[in-house]
Amino acid sequence: MTLRPALFALALVLPLGTACATSPPQKALTMQDVLDASTPADWRTLDPAQTLYLELASGRVVIELAPQFAPAHVDNIRTLVRAGYFDGLSINRSQDNFVVQWGDANGEDPAKARPLGEAKAKLPAEFVRPAEGLAFTVLPDADGWAPEVGFVQGFPAARDPKAGIAWLAHCYGTVGAGRAMAADSSNGTELYVVTGQSPRQLDRNITTVGRVVQGIEHLSVLPRGTGPLGFYEQAGQRVPIRAIRLAADVPEAERSALQVMRTDTRAFADLVESRRNRRDDWYVH
Amino acid sequence: MTLRPALFALALVLPLGTACATSPPQKALTMQDVLDASTPADWRTLDPAQTLYLELASGRVVIELAPQFAPAHVDNIRTLVRAGYFDGLSINRSQDNFVVQWGDANGEDPAKARPLGEAKAKLPAEFVRPAEGLAFTVLPDADGWAPEVGFVQGFPAARDPKAGIAWLAHCYGTVGAGRAMAADSSNGTELYVVTGQSPRQLDRNITTVGRVVQGIEHLSVLPRGTGPLGFYEQAGQRVPIRAIRLAADVPEAERSALQVMRTDTRAFADLVESRRNRRDDWYVH
């Protein structure tokens, strides 16, 4: 069992919350207390059919897909991945305190662009989805960007009960599908990961497709591009992608054995509380 | 005139705010509109007596000190810097989505620690200061961590009017003085910069001394340390510091010619509004 993804998942959400406790918890647990007391039932194994491995020279980035939020995009990305579309392409953009992005550097040149094969060139925008049917763990604190924020099956998410919609929140590690000016101009061939302060202004403006659960440090340390929007100006600065593979297509022995903490449990509620108001001895306030 | 620090300063604050506009602005300006319309009076030059240059092999990091928030620490840091205390020391920690930290890697070994010279070993904690006497530009949106957030002379800050106190907010680029368990155990020899999601839980728990205004990308890309808290495990992984110098001690021709946007102007209020609700054509919401 690896604790790291759980810590990371937590880091994704707390910036959305606040520190104004309304009532004291029954007992003041630290995060470590909560993790130590967790049981196997508090954890889940990633679904290999919904897990991508982005393989770089520096290591593997593990991405959990969110078909419940972007079914058409996730389906298309899986089709692209299984056809080896991304293998040998590159990371083309690293903008400080914002995102790292990869895809086909020649994608806009019809003569040079890599063919999409069985994948679709055109998809509907999937910015939001109906809130109904989602098990949503609401965080107790106010958020500036949405009426409610919390978690859906591990993913940091937001919800507008009045409008009856939900969406993935742009947090550290959130993965989205880059688009041009048209709302429906993304198809999953251009993907980005948030590597800075939660850019929540992107929420409901772009299709989010998943989140990084391990290895984001292979992306967050990449040299920042000096061109507009952090694109690399020289082809030689781009970072080669060895391959993107679906975990299900990787021999079991080569898979990353990861469990992540469930976000619909009492243990997770305790974990959130331990992070809303820190109980560790170091903290004065 | 360099626009970059202004954009950066802005990036520091917006995560604290929200997107729930209460009334529409008179006209919908984009950030570019605001910058294009700004006048020299909307900008100010950094004070060389309160500006540090952290010189690395990869380039220069420019830090603006905040004596109005931590007079004793800033005074001590200036003393250390002028004596060359940091020259030849190293960056010893890079924790993903959190901080980069530097100082004397042997600081805890009395036999090897670099002597402090005229600087003080012991300082009072400067976590907060009286709100009175500070020109505080309040942001219009709610914040989860403080009754009010905004800017004081360019620095992202928070205020509690009831308690009559103010403090620097931990945002991307905020510089603080590392401490051990005792609240008054920092003296400015260990400094950190926030390189991830605003760790607001640190607010009022540690002494903040300034902010990076240029060159943070030399810090944010550093390989993450694999030891506890992101410390480098091997001495060879540490990143050497060529020198830290006070801008006032650097020949004028070698100084970074920077202006930053004032945060107490109509232009800055327009800039905040342009970022609270994006007007650029790309945005749908």
PDB file of C-alpha atoms in Angstrom, chain B residues 7 21 33 36 63 85 94 111 122-123 132 150 162 167 206 209 220 226 245 248 261:
ATOM      1  CA  LEU B   7       1.659  39.949 -13.651  1.00  0.00           C
ATOM      2  CA  ALA B  21     -19.143  39.269  -8.723  1.00  0.00           C
ATOM      3  CA  ASP B  33      -6.440  46.541 -21.521  1.00  0.00           C
ATOM      4  CA  ASP B  36      -1.977  49.143 -21.789  1.00  0.00           C
ATOM      5  CA  ILE B  63      13.384  39.238  -3.655  1.00  0.00           C
ATOM      6  CA  TYR B  85      26.837  34.797   5.079  1.00  0.00           C
ATOM      7  CA  SER B  94      12.654  21.336  -2.669  1.00  0.00           C
ATOM      8  CA  ALA B 111      31.389  22.433  14.994  1.00  0.00           C
ATOM      9  CA  LYS B 122      17.885  34.860  18.476  1.00  0.00           C
ATOM     10  CA  LEU B 123      14.974  37.013  17.331  1.00  0.00           C
ATOM     11  CA  GLU B 132      -2.933  50.103  12.226  1.00  0.00           C
ATOM     12  CA  GLY B 150      -5.652  42.126  -0.082  1.00  0.00           C
ATOM     13  CA  LYS B 162     -11.461  42.673  15.137  1.00  0.00           C
ATOM     14  CA  TRP B 167       0.124  39.500   8.287  1.00  0.00           C
ATOM     15  CA  ILE B 206       5.875  31.561  10.912  1.00  0.00           C
ATOM     16  CA  VAL B 209       9.953  38.371   5.287  1.00  0.00           C
ATOM     17  CA  SER B 220      10.386  26.140  -8.928  1.00  0.00           C
ATOM     18  CA  THR B 226      13.590  12.629  -1.873  1.00  0.00           C
ATOM     19  CA  ARG B 245      23.503  40.470  -2.342  1.00  0.00           C
ATOM     20  CA  ALA B 248      22.054  48.641  -3.025  1.00  0.00           C
ATOM     21  CA  MET B 261       2.670  47.777 -10.244  1.00  0.00           C
TER      22      MET B 261
END
